[in-house]
Amino acid sequence: MTANNPTLMGTAGGTFLSIVPNLSSDDIAKTVILATVGAVVSFTISLLLKSLNKKYKK
């Protein structure tokens, strides 16, 4: 069973439009800050693990 494109787009659009009125600017700012912190921590841990992996492979 496959959904056709207009149905998928209608569902996604309806979901988006039902969420937008419930968001406040505080929620958006908090989400942006948390996403930034998460990305920085993830990148840092990846670099650390890559460095440790190189160190112990030799």
Coordinates of C-alpha atoms in Angstrom, one line a residue:
M1 CA 0.0 0.0 0.0
T2 CA 1.6 3.2 -1.1
A3 CA 0.4 6.8 -0.4
N4 CA 0.3 9.1 -3.3
N5 CA 2.2 12.4 -3.2
P6 CA -0.8 14.8 -2.7
T7 CA -2.0 12.8 0.3
L8 CA 1.4 12.7 1.9
M9 CA 1.9 16.5 1.3
G10 CA -1.6 17.2 2.7
T11 CA -0.9 15.2 5.8
A12 CA 2.5 16.9 6.4
G13 CA 1.0 20.3 5.7
G14 CA -1.9 19.8 8.1
T15 CA 0.4 18.5 10.8
F16 CA 2.7 21.5 10.4
L17 CA -0.2 24.0 10.4
S18 CA -1.7 22.4 13.5
I19 CA 1.6 22.7 15.4
V20 CA 2.5 26.3 14.5
P21 CA -0.1 28.1 16.6
N22 CA 0.9 26.3 19.7
L23 CA 4.6 27.4 19.5
S24 CA 5.8 30.4 21.4
S25 CA 9.0 32.3 20.6
D26 CA 10.5 31.0 23.9
D27 CA 10.0 27.4 22.8
I28 CA 11.6 28.1 19.4
A29 CA 14.6 29.9 21.1
K30 CA 15.0 27.0 23.6
T31 CA 14.9 24.5 20.7
V32 CA 17.5 26.3 18.7
I33 CA 19.8 26.6 21.7
L34 CA 19.4 22.9 22.6
A35 CA 20.0 21.8 19.0
T36 CA 23.2 23.9 18.8
V37 CA 24.5 22.5 22.1
G38 CA 23.7 19.0 21.0
A39 CA 25.4 19.4 17.6
V40 CA 28.6 20.9 19.3
V41 CA 28.7 18.1 21.9
S42 CA 28.2 15.4 19.2
F43 CA 30.9 16.9 17.0
T44 CA 33.3 17.1 19.9
I45 CA 32.7 13.5 21.0
S46 CA 33.1 12.3 17.4
L47 CA 36.5 14.1 17.2
L48 CA 37.6 12.7 20.6
L49 CA 36.6 9.1 19.6
K50 CA 38.3 9.4 16.3
S51 CA 41.5 10.6 18.0
L52 CA 41.3 7.8 20.6
N53 CA 40.7 5.3 17.8
K54 CA 43.8 6.4 15.9
K55 CA 45.9 6.4 19.1
Y56 CA 45.0 2.8 20.0
K57 CA 45.2 1.4 16.5
K58 CA 48.9 2.0 16.3

